[in-house]
Coordinates of N, CA and C in Angstrom, one line a residue:
Chain A
D1 N 197.6 -38.8 -61.9 CA 198.5 -40.0 -61.2 C 199.5 -40.9 -62.1
T2 N 200.9 -40.7 -61.3 CA 202.2 -41.2 -62.2 C 201.9 -42.4 -61.7
G3 N 201.6 -43.0 -60.7 CA 201.9 -44.3 -60.2 C 202.3 -44.4 -58.7
V4 N 203.1 -45.0 -58.1 CA 203.4 -45.1 -57.1 C 205.2 -44.5 -57.2
S5 N 205.4 -43.4 -56.4 CA 206.7 -43.1 -56.0 C 207.5 -43.5 -54.7
Q6 N 209.0 -43.0 -54.9 CA 209.7 -43.3 -53.5 C 210.5 -42.4 -53.8
D7 N 211.1 -42.1 -52.6 CA 211.9 -41.0 -52.1 C 212.9 -41.5 -50.8
P8 N 214.3 -41.0 -51.4 CA 214.9 -41.0 -52.2 C 215.0 -42.1 -53.0
R9 N 215.8 -41.7 -54.3 CA 215.8 -43.2 -55.3 C 217.1 -43.6 -54.9
H10 N 218.1 -43.0 -54.0 CA 219.5 -43.6 -53.4 C 219.6 -43.0 -52.5
K11 N 220.5 -43.8 -51.9 CA 220.7 -43.3 -50.0 C 221.9 -44.0 -49.6
I12 N 222.9 -43.4 -49.3 CA 224.4 -43.9 -49.1 C 224.4 -43.5 -47.5
T13 N 224.9 -44.5 -46.6 CA 224.8 -44.0 -45.2 C 226.3 -44.9 -44.4
K14 N 226.6 -44.3 -43.6 CA 227.6 -45.0 -43.0 C 226.8 -46.0 -41.5
R15 N 227.4 -46.8 -41.5 CA 227.1 -48.1 -40.8 C 226.8 -47.6 -39.3
G16 N 225.9 -48.0 -38.8 CA 225.6 -46.8 -37.5 C 224.3 -45.7 -37.5
Q17 N 224.1 -45.5 -38.8 CA 223.3 -44.2 -38.9 C 222.1 -44.4 -39.1
N18 N 220.8 -43.7 -38.7 CA 219.5 -44.0 -38.9 C 219.1 -43.4 -40.2
V19 N 218.1 -44.0 -41.0 CA 217.9 -43.6 -42.4 C 216.6 -44.0 -42.9
T20 N 215.4 -43.3 -43.4 CA 214.0 -42.9 -43.6 C 214.0 -43.0 -45.0
F21 N 213.0 -43.8 -45.7 CA 212.4 -43.9 -46.7 C 210.8 -43.3 -46.9
R22 N 210.5 -42.8 -47.8 CA 209.2 -42.4 -48.3 C 208.8 -43.2 -49.4
C23 N 207.2 -43.4 -49.0 CA 206.5 -44.0 -50.2 C 205.2 -43.4 -50.4
D24 N 205.0 -43.0 -51.6 CA 203.6 -42.1 -52.0 C 203.0 -43.5 -53.0
P25 N 201.4 -43.6 -52.2 CA 201.0 -44.7 -53.2 C 200.0 -44.5 -54.6
I26 N 199.7 -44.7 -54.9 CA 198.6 -44.6 -56.2 C 197.3 -44.0 -54.9
S27 N 196.9 -43.2 -55.6 CA 195.7 -42.4 -55.0 C 194.9 -42.8 -54.5
E28 N 194.1 -44.1 -54.9 CA 192.7 -44.6 -54.9 C 193.1 -45.9 -53.9
H29 N 194.5 -46.5 -54.0 CA 194.6 -47.4 -53.0 C 194.7 -47.6 -51.9
N30 N 194.0 -48.4 -50.9 CA 193.8 -48.4 -49.5 C 195.2 -49.2 -48.7
R31 N 195.8 -50.4 -49.9 CA 197.1 -51.1 -49.3 C 198.1 -51.1 -49.7
L32 N 199.1 -50.6 -48.7 CA 200.6 -50.4 -49.3 C 201.6 -51.6 -48.7
Y33 N 202.6 -51.9 -49.3 CA 203.7 -53.0 -48.6 C 204.9 -52.3 -48.6
W34 N 205.6 -52.8 -48.3 CA 207.0 -52.9 -48.5 C 208.0 -53.8 -48.5
Y35 N 208.8 -54.3 -49.3 CA 209.6 -55.5 -49.8 C 211.0 -55.1 -49.6
R36 N 212.0 -56.0 -49.6 CA 213.4 -55.5 -49.7 C 213.8 -56.8 -50.7
Q37 N 214.7 -56.0 -51.5 CA 215.3 -57.0 -52.5 C 217.1 -56.5 -52.9
T38 N 217.8 -57.8 -52.1 CA 219.1 -58.1 -52.6 C 219.5 -58.3 -53.9
L39 N 220.7 -58.3 -54.3 CA 221.1 -58.7 -55.6 C 220.9 -59.7 -56.5
G40 N 220.5 -60.0 -57.1 CA 219.9 -61.3 -57.8 C 219.0 -62.7 -56.8
Q41 N 218.3 -61.6 -56.4 CA 217.1 -62.1 -55.6 C 215.7 -61.6 -55.7
G42 N 214.9 -62.2 -55.5 CA 213.3 -61.8 -55.7 C 213.0 -60.7 -54.3
P43 N 211.9 -60.2 -54.9 CA 212.1 -59.0 -53.6 C 211.4 -59.9 -52.4
E44 N 211.6 -59.6 -51.0 CA 211.6 -60.2 -49.7 C 210.4 -59.5 -49.0
F45 N 208.7 -60.1 -48.9 CA 208.2 -59.1 -48.1 C 208.7 -58.9 -46.6
L46 N 208.3 -57.5 -46.6 CA 208.8 -57.2 -45.1 C 207.4 -56.7 -44.2
T47 N 206.5 -55.6 -45.2 CA 205.3 -55.6 -44.2 C 204.2 -54.8 -44.8
Y48 N 202.7 -54.8 -44.4 CA 201.6 -53.9 -45.3 C 200.7 -53.6 -44.3
F49 N 200.2 -52.9 -45.0 CA 199.1 -51.6 -45.0 C 197.9 -51.8 -45.2
Q50 N 196.8 -51.9 -44.3 CA 195.3 -51.6 -44.5 C 195.3 -50.1 -44.3
N51 N 194.7 -49.0 -45.4 CA 194.9 -47.9 -44.8 C 196.1 -47.2 -43.6
E52 N 195.6 -47.0 -42.7 CA 197.0 -46.6 -41.7 C 197.1 -48.0 -40.8
A53 N 196.2 -48.8 -40.8 CA 196.6 -50.4 -39.9 C 197.5 -51.1 -40.4
Q54 N 198.7 -51.5 -39.6 CA 199.6 -52.3 -40.0 C 199.2 -53.5 -39.7
L55 N 198.8 -54.4 -40.6 CA 198.4 -55.5 -40.6 C 199.3 -56.9 -41.1
E56 N 200.2 -56.9 -41.4 CA 201.3 -58.3 -41.3 C 202.6 -57.9 -41.4
K57 N 203.4 -58.4 -40.7 CA 205.1 -58.2 -40.5 C 205.7 -59.2 -40.8
S58 N 206.5 -59.4 -41.8 CA 207.4 -60.4 -41.9 C 208.2 -60.8 -40.7
R59 N 208.9 -61.7 -40.8 CA 210.1 -61.9 -39.2 C 211.8 -61.7 -39.9
L60 N 211.2 -60.9 -41.3 CA 212.2 -60.6 -41.8 C 212.3 -58.7 -40.9
L61 N 211.5 -58.3 -40.2 CA 211.4 -57.4 -39.8 C 211.9 -56.8 -38.7
S62 N 213.2 -56.9 -38.5 CA 213.5 -57.2 -36.9 C 213.3 -55.6 -36.4
D63 N 214.0 -55.4 -35.1 CA 213.2 -54.3 -34.5 C 214.5 -53.1 -34.7
R64 N 214.9 -53.4 -35.8 CA 215.8 -51.9 -36.2 C 214.9 -51.3 -36.8
F65 N 213.6 -52.0 -37.3 CA 212.8 -51.4 -38.7 C 211.7 -51.1 -38.2
S66 N 210.9 -50.2 -39.0 CA 209.7 -49.9 -38.2 C 209.1 -48.8 -39.2
A67 N 207.7 -49.0 -39.8 CA 207.4 -48.8 -41.0 C 205.7 -48.0 -39.9
E68 N 205.4 -46.9 -40.6 CA 204.5 -45.8 -40.3 C 203.6 -45.6 -41.8
R69 N 201.9 -45.7 -41.1 CA 201.1 -45.2 -42.4 C 200.3 -44.0 -42.0
P70 N 200.9 -42.7 -41.2 CA 199.8 -42.4 -40.4 C 198.7 -41.6 -40.5
K71 N 198.6 -41.5 -41.8 CA 197.1 -41.0 -42.2 C 196.6 -41.8 -43.6
G72 N 197.1 -43.4 -43.8 CA 196.2 -44.1 -44.3 C 197.1 -43.7 -46.0
S73 N 197.9 -42.5 -45.7 CA 198.3 -42.1 -47.2 C 199.7 -42.4 -47.7
F74 N 200.8 -41.8 -47.3 CA 202.1 -41.8 -47.4 C 202.5 -42.8 -46.7
S75 N 203.6 -43.3 -46.5 CA 204.1 -44.5 -45.8 C 205.5 -44.3 -45.7
T76 N 206.2 -44.4 -44.3 CA 207.6 -44.5 -44.1 C 208.8 -45.7 -43.5
L77 N 209.2 -46.1 -44.1 CA 209.9 -46.9 -43.6 C 211.4 -46.4 -42.9
E78 N 211.5 -46.8 -41.6 CA 213.2 -46.2 -41.0 C 213.7 -47.7 -40.3
I79 N 215.0 -47.2 -41.0 CA 215.7 -47.9 -39.9 C 217.2 -47.3 -39.2
Q80 N 216.9 -47.9 -38.2 CA 217.8 -47.3 -37.1 C 219.2 -48.1 -36.9
R81 N 220.2 -47.7 -36.7 CA 221.4 -48.3 -36.6 C 221.7 -49.4 -37.5
T82 N 222.0 -48.6 -38.7 CA 222.3 -49.4 -40.4 C 223.3 -50.2 -40.1
E83 N 223.0 -51.2 -40.4 CA 224.5 -52.5 -40.7 C 224.8 -53.2 -42.4
Q84 N 225.6 -53.3 -42.6 CA 226.3 -53.2 -43.9 C 224.5 -54.4 -44.6
G85 N 224.8 -55.5 -43.9 CA 223.8 -56.3 -44.4 C 222.0 -55.5 -45.2
D86 N 222.2 -54.5 -44.4 CA 221.1 -53.8 -45.0 C 221.1 -53.2 -45.9
S87 N 222.3 -53.1 -46.8 CA 222.4 -52.6 -47.9 C 221.4 -53.1 -49.0
A88 N 220.6 -53.3 -49.9 CA 219.6 -53.8 -50.8 C 218.7 -52.4 -51.2
M89 N 218.0 -53.1 -52.1 CA 217.1 -52.3 -52.9 C 215.3 -52.2 -52.3
Y90 N 215.2 -51.2 -51.5 CA 213.6 -51.4 -50.6 C 212.6 -50.8 -51.7
L91 N 211.9 -51.5 -51.8 CA 210.3 -51.4 -52.7 C 209.1 -51.5 -51.9
C92 N 208.7 -50.2 -52.6 CA 207.2 -50.2 -52.2 C 206.2 -50.5 -53.2
A93 N 205.1 -50.9 -52.7 CA 203.9 -51.2 -53.6 C 202.2 -50.8 -53.0
S94 N 201.3 -50.5 -54.0 CA 200.3 -50.4 -53.3 C 199.5 -51.3 -54.6
S95 N 198.1 -51.1 -53.6 CA 197.1 -51.8 -54.7 C 195.6 -51.1 -53.8
Y96 N 194.9 -51.9 -55.1 CA 193.5 -52.0 -54.5 C 193.2 -53.3 -55.0
N97 N 193.7 -54.1 -55.9 CA 193.6 -55.7 -56.3 C 194.8 -55.8 -56.5
E98 N 196.0 -55.8 -57.8 CA 196.9 -56.1 -58.1 C 198.0 -55.3 -57.4
Q99 N 198.8 -55.4 -57.2 CA 199.9 -54.5 -56.6 C 200.3 -54.0 -57.6
F100 N 200.8 -52.4 -57.6 CA 201.7 -51.7 -58.4 C 203.5 -51.1 -57.6
F101 N 204.2 -51.5 -57.9 CA 205.4 -51.2 -57.3 C 206.1 -49.6 -58.3
G102 N 206.7 -49.4 -56.9 CA 207.3 -48.3 -57.1 C 208.9 -48.4 -57.6
P103 N 209.7 -47.1 -57.9 CA 211.0 -47.6 -58.5 C 211.8 -47.8 -57.5
G104 N 211.8 -47.8 -56.1 CA 212.6 -48.4 -55.2 C 213.6 -47.4 -54.6
T105 N 214.1 -47.9 -53.6 CA 215.1 -47.0 -53.0 C 216.6 -47.7 -52.8
R106 N 217.5 -47.3 -53.4 CA 218.5 -48.2 -53.2 C 219.4 -47.7 -52.0
L107 N 219.6 -48.8 -50.9 CA 220.5 -47.8 -50.0 C 221.8 -49.0 -50.1
T108 N 223.0 -47.8 -49.7 CA 224.2 -48.4 -49.7 C 224.6 -48.3 -48.3
V109 N 225.1 -49.4 -47.5 CA 225.7 -49.1 -46.1 C 227.0 -49.3 -46.5
L110 N 228.1 -48.3 -46.0 CA 229.5 -48.4 -45.9 C 229.8 -48.9 -44.4
Chain B
A1 N 205.0 -72.4 -44.6 CA 205.1 -71.4 -45.5 C 205.4 -71.8 -46.9
Q2 N 204.6 -70.6 -48.0 CA 204.7 -71.0 -49.3 C 206.2 -70.6 -49.8
T3 N 206.6 -71.6 -50.5 CA 208.0 -71.3 -51.8 C 207.3 -71.2 -53.2
V4 N 208.6 -70.3 -54.1 CA 208.4 -70.3 -55.0 C 209.7 -70.6 -56.0
T5 N 209.7 -71.8 -56.8 CA 210.7 -71.8 -57.2 C 210.9 -71.8 -58.9
Q6 N 212.1 -70.5 -59.6 CA 212.3 -70.6 -60.6 C 213.6 -71.3 -61.0
S7 N 213.6 -72.3 -61.6 CA 214.9 -73.1 -61.5 C 215.5 -72.9 -63.0
Q8 N 215.3 -71.7 -63.7 CA 216.4 -71.0 -64.5 C 216.9 -70.2 -64.5
P9 N 217.8 -69.7 -63.9 CA 218.4 -68.4 -63.5 C 218.2 -67.5 -65.0
E10 N 218.7 -68.2 -66.1 CA 219.0 -67.5 -66.9 C 218.2 -68.0 -68.4
M11 N 217.6 -67.4 -69.3 CA 216.7 -68.1 -70.9 C 217.7 -66.9 -71.9
S12 N 217.8 -67.3 -73.1 CA 217.8 -66.6 -74.3 C 217.1 -67.2 -75.3
V13 N 216.5 -66.2 -76.0 CA 215.7 -66.7 -77.3 C 216.1 -65.4 -78.3
Q14 N 215.6 -66.2 -79.4 CA 215.7 -65.3 -80.5 C 214.7 -64.3 -80.9
E15 N 214.9 -63.4 -81.4 CA 213.6 -62.3 -81.3 C 212.5 -62.6 -82.4
A16 N 211.4 -62.8 -82.0 CA 210.0 -63.3 -82.9 C 210.0 -64.7 -82.4
E17 N 210.7 -65.5 -81.8 CA 210.6 -66.9 -81.5 C 210.0 -66.9 -80.1
T18 N 209.2 -68.1 -79.8 CA 208.5 -68.3 -78.1 C 209.5 -69.0 -77.4
V19 N 209.5 -68.4 -76.3 CA 210.0 -68.8 -75.3 C 209.3 -69.4 -73.8
T20 N 209.7 -70.0 -73.2 CA 208.7 -70.9 -71.8 C 210.0 -70.4 -70.8
L21 N 209.1 -70.0 -69.7 CA 209.8 -69.6 -68.2 C 209.1 -70.4 -67.3
S22 N 209.4 -71.0 -66.7 CA 209.2 -72.0 -65.5 C 209.2 -71.5 -64.3
C23 N 207.8 -72.2 -63.6 CA 207.8 -71.7 -62.1 C 207.0 -72.4 -61.4
T24 N 207.6 -73.4 -60.7 CA 206.9 -74.4 -59.4 C 206.7 -73.7 -58.0
Y25 N 205.7 -74.5 -57.3 CA 205.3 -73.4 -56.2 C 204.9 -74.6 -54.9
D26 N 204.9 -74.4 -53.9 CA 204.6 -75.2 -52.6 C 203.8 -74.4 -52.1
T27 N 202.9 -75.3 -51.7 CA 201.9 -74.3 -50.8 C 200.5 -75.7 -50.4
S28 N 199.8 -75.4 -49.1 CA 199.0 -76.4 -48.8 C 197.8 -75.6 -49.0
E29 N 197.5 -74.2 -49.5 CA 196.2 -73.6 -49.0 C 195.6 -74.1 -50.6
S30 N 194.5 -74.1 -50.8 CA 193.7 -74.1 -51.9 C 192.9 -72.8 -52.8
D31 N 192.9 -71.6 -51.9 CA 192.9 -70.5 -52.2 C 193.9 -69.4 -52.4
Y32 N 194.4 -69.4 -53.6 CA 195.8 -68.2 -53.8 C 195.5 -68.0 -54.9
Y33 N 196.6 -66.6 -55.6 CA 197.0 -66.5 -56.8 C 198.2 -66.5 -57.1
L34 N 198.3 -66.4 -58.5 CA 199.9 -66.6 -59.0 C 200.2 -65.5 -59.9
F35 N 201.5 -64.9 -60.6 CA 201.5 -63.5 -60.8 C 202.7 -63.7 -61.5
W36 N 202.7 -63.2 -62.8 CA 204.4 -63.0 -63.4 C 204.4 -61.4 -63.2
Y37 N 206.0 -61.2 -63.0 CA 206.2 -59.3 -62.8 C 207.4 -60.0 -63.9
K38 N 207.5 -58.5 -64.3 CA 208.9 -58.2 -65.1 C 209.7 -57.2 -64.6
Q39 N 211.1 -57.3 -64.5 CA 211.6 -56.1 -63.8 C 213.0 -55.6 -65.0
P40 N 212.5 -54.6 -66.0 CA 213.7 -54.4 -66.8 C 214.8 -53.9 -66.1
P41 N 216.2 -53.5 -66.9 CA 217.0 -52.9 -66.0 C 217.1 -52.1 -65.3
S42 N 217.1 -51.6 -64.1 CA 217.2 -50.2 -63.7 C 215.8 -49.4 -63.8
R43 N 214.9 -50.3 -63.8 CA 213.1 -50.1 -63.7 C 212.2 -50.6 -62.9
Q44 N 211.6 -50.0 -62.8 CA 210.2 -51.0 -61.7 C 209.5 -52.0 -62.5
M45 N 209.4 -52.7 -61.3 CA 208.5 -53.9 -61.4 C 207.0 -53.7 -62.2
I46 N 206.9 -54.7 -63.1 CA 205.5 -54.6 -64.0 C 204.8 -55.6 -63.6
L47 N 203.4 -55.5 -63.3 CA 203.2 -56.9 -63.6 C 202.8 -57.6 -64.7
V48 N 202.9 -58.7 -65.5 CA 202.8 -59.2 -66.8 C 201.0 -60.0 -66.6
I49 N 201.2 -60.5 -65.8 CA 199.9 -61.6 -66.0 C 199.4 -62.2 -64.7
R50 N 198.2 -62.7 -64.5 CA 197.9 -63.4 -63.0 C 196.8 -64.1 -63.4
Q51 N 196.6 -65.3 -62.4 CA 196.2 -66.4 -62.3 C 195.7 -66.8 -61.0
E52 N 193.7 -66.7 -60.8 CA 193.3 -67.5 -60.1 C 193.4 -68.7 -59.8
A53 N 194.0 -69.3 -58.6 CA 193.7 -70.6 -58.7 C 192.5 -71.5 -58.6
Y54 N 191.4 -70.8 -58.4 CA 190.2 -71.5 -58.8 C 189.6 -71.5 -60.2
K55 N 190.5 -70.6 -60.9 CA 190.2 -70.8 -62.4 C 190.8 -71.8 -63.4
Q56 N 190.1 -72.3 -63.7 CA 190.5 -73.8 -64.5 C 191.2 -72.9 -66.1
Q57 N 191.1 -72.4 -66.4 CA 191.0 -71.5 -67.5 C 192.9 -71.0 -67.6
N58 N 193.4 -70.8 -68.3 CA 194.9 -70.3 -67.9 C 194.5 -69.1 -69.0
A59 N 195.2 -68.0 -67.9 CA 195.0 -66.9 -68.4 C 196.0 -66.0 -69.6
T60 N 195.3 -65.5 -70.7 CA 196.2 -65.0 -71.4 C 196.5 -63.1 -71.5
E61 N 197.6 -62.5 -72.0 CA 197.4 -61.4 -72.0 C 198.6 -60.5 -73.5
N62 N 197.4 -60.9 -74.7 CA 198.2 -60.5 -75.8 C 199.4 -61.4 -75.8
R63 N 200.9 -61.2 -76.4 CA 201.9 -62.0 -76.2 C 202.1 -62.9 -75.3
F64 N 201.4 -63.1 -74.1 CA 201.9 -64.1 -72.9 C 200.8 -64.7 -72.3
S65 N 201.1 -65.6 -72.2 CA 199.9 -66.8 -71.7 C 200.6 -67.6 -70.5
V66 N 199.9 -68.2 -69.7 CA 200.7 -68.9 -68.9 C 200.1 -70.6 -69.1
N67 N 200.7 -71.6 -68.2 CA 200.6 -72.6 -68.6 C 200.2 -73.2 -66.7
F68 N 198.9 -73.2 -66.0 CA 198.7 -73.6 -64.5 C 198.5 -75.1 -64.6
Q69 N 199.4 -75.8 -64.0 CA 199.2 -76.9 -63.8 C 198.7 -76.8 -62.1
K70 N 197.3 -76.8 -61.7 CA 197.2 -76.8 -59.9 C 197.9 -77.9 -59.4
A71 N 197.6 -79.4 -60.1 CA 197.9 -80.2 -59.0 C 199.2 -80.8 -59.6
A72 N 200.1 -80.1 -60.4 CA 201.2 -80.3 -60.4 C 201.8 -78.9 -59.8
K73 N 201.4 -78.1 -59.7 CA 202.0 -77.0 -58.5 C 202.6 -76.3 -59.9
S74 N 202.2 -76.0 -60.9 CA 203.2 -75.2 -61.7 C 202.6 -74.2 -62.6
F75 N 203.0 -73.2 -63.0 CA 202.9 -72.2 -63.3 C 203.9 -71.5 -64.4
S76 N 203.7 -71.7 -65.6 CA 205.1 -71.3 -66.5 C 204.2 -70.1 -67.4
L77 N 205.3 -69.8 -67.6 CA 204.8 -67.9 -68.7 C 205.6 -68.1 -69.6
K78 N 204.5 -68.1 -70.8 CA 205.1 -68.4 -72.5 C 204.6 -67.2 -73.1
I79 N 206.3 -66.9 -73.8 CA 205.7 -65.4 -74.3 C 206.4 -65.5 -75.7
S80 N 205.5 -65.5 -76.6 CA 205.2 -65.4 -78.0 C 205.6 -64.5 -78.9
D81 N 206.5 -64.9 -80.0 CA 207.0 -63.6 -80.9 C 208.1 -62.2 -80.0
S82 N 208.7 -63.3 -79.2 CA 209.7 -62.1 -78.3 C 210.1 -60.9 -78.8
Q83 N 209.9 -59.8 -78.6 CA 210.6 -58.6 -78.9 C 211.9 -58.0 -77.7
L84 N 212.4 -57.3 -78.7 CA 213.7 -56.5 -78.0 C 212.9 -56.5 -76.3
G85 N 212.2 -55.8 -76.3 CA 211.9 -54.9 -75.2 C 211.1 -55.8 -74.0
D86 N 211.2 -57.1 -74.5 CA 210.9 -58.2 -73.2 C 211.8 -58.2 -72.1
A87 N 213.3 -58.1 -73.1 CA 214.3 -58.5 -71.7 C 214.3 -57.8 -70.6
A88 N 214.4 -58.9 -69.6 CA 213.8 -58.3 -68.6 C 214.2 -59.4 -67.6
M89 N 214.4 -59.3 -66.2 CA 214.2 -60.3 -65.2 C 212.6 -60.4 -65.1
Y90 N 212.3 -61.8 -64.7 CA 211.1 -61.9 -64.8 C 210.8 -63.1 -63.6
F91 N 209.8 -62.5 -62.6 CA 210.2 -63.2 -61.2 C 208.2 -63.8 -61.6
C92 N 208.5 -65.0 -60.5 CA 207.3 -65.8 -60.6 C 206.5 -65.4 -59.0
A93 N 205.4 -64.8 -58.7 CA 205.0 -64.6 -57.2 C 203.5 -65.4 -56.6
Y94 N 203.4 -65.8 -55.8 CA 202.6 -66.2 -55.3 C 201.8 -65.3 -54.0
R95 N 200.8 -65.1 -54.0 CA 199.7 -64.8 -52.9 C 198.8 -65.6 -52.5
S96 N 198.7 -65.7 -51.4 CA 198.0 -66.3 -50.4 C 195.9 -65.5 -50.4
G97 N 195.0 -66.6 -50.7 CA 193.9 -66.2 -50.8 C 193.3 -66.4 -49.5
M98 N 193.8 -66.4 -48.3 CA 193.5 -66.0 -47.3 C 193.4 -64.9 -46.6
G99 N 192.5 -64.2 -45.9 CA 192.6 -62.6 -45.4 C 193.4 -62.2 -45.0
G100 N 194.4 -61.2 -44.8 CA 195.4 -60.8 -43.6 C 196.4 -61.1 -44.1
A101 N 196.8 -62.2 -45.2 CA 198.1 -62.8 -46.0 C 198.3 -62.5 -47.0
D102 N 198.4 -60.9 -47.3 CA 198.7 -60.2 -48.8 C 199.8 -60.0 -49.1
G103 N 201.4 -60.5 -48.6 CA 202.3 -60.1 -48.9 C 202.6 -61.5 -50.4
L104 N 203.5 -60.7 -51.3 CA 203.6 -61.5 -52.6 C 205.1 -62.4 -52.2
T105 N 205.1 -63.5 -52.0 CA 205.9 -64.5 -51.9 C 206.6 -64.5 -53.7
F106 N 208.1 -64.1 -53.7 CA 208.4 -64.5 -55.1 C 209.7 -65.4 -55.6
G107 N 209.6 -65.7 -56.5 CA 210.9 -66.6 -56.6 C 212.1 -66.0 -57.1
K108 N 213.0 -66.3 -57.3 CA 214.3 -65.9 -57.5 C 214.8 -65.0 -58.8
G109 N 213.7 -65.6 -59.9 CA 213.8 -64.7 -61.1 C 214.4 -65.6 -61.7
T110 N 214.1 -64.9 -63.0 CA 215.0 -65.6 -64.3 C 215.2 -64.6 -65.5
H111 N 216.5 -64.5 -65.7 CA 216.9 -63.1 -66.8 C 217.1 -64.0 -68.0
L112 N 216.0 -63.2 -68.6 CA 215.5 -63.4 -70.3 C 216.3 -62.7 -70.9
I113 N 216.7 -63.4 -71.6 CA 218.0 -62.5 -72.7 C 216.9 -62.4 -74.4
I114 N 217.0 -61.2 -75.1 CA 216.4 -61.7 -76.1 C 217.7 -60.9 -77.3
Q115 N 217.8 -62.5 -78.4 CA 219.0 -61.8 -79.6 C 218.4 -61.5 -80.5
P116 N 219.0 -60.4 -80.8 CA 218.2 -59.9 -82.4 C 218.9 -60.5 -83.6

């Protein structure tokens, strides 16, 4: 296992389109997290799963955002009706104790 | 809500010298964890060191050590014998020890420059 992976690494979309990102955690990790990082800022927590249960959601997670982890393994983060303000790096992390981060998906909304 | 403050947007140090990065935090909780993460340019976030709030002893990992002052809510990172590979953004992060509140709260980061 080489760590947390995310796909795609880069996504360019037009305003109003829907996008979906995937995260594959480290296999033995039961917890999975999504963060958003804008330029010059630290990551901001969005949501987290323990196995397939979504246990915590930030107020940053508007109703246009939805995350799933259907079988307690990989997770998807979907953004509907994207806005230019959604442009950011979306980071996934998984943990058993400490959180290990993936390389991120850089979203650009034109 | 917890907050994490890193007051140094950028620090510069000569190779082989020692540098200290500052971090303060605000919380009303007694049980929590603190972390320093490193984010090299265009590369993923790496955990550098962690500290449990209930432990009085400062954590150490090779050339990296922390100065944890619980009463002052301060958590600084000392990097000894700085190397070129230490150049990166460094983020201080907080995690609650309460069950169900597992997300990390990060500071804005300090950009560390290593001068050869």
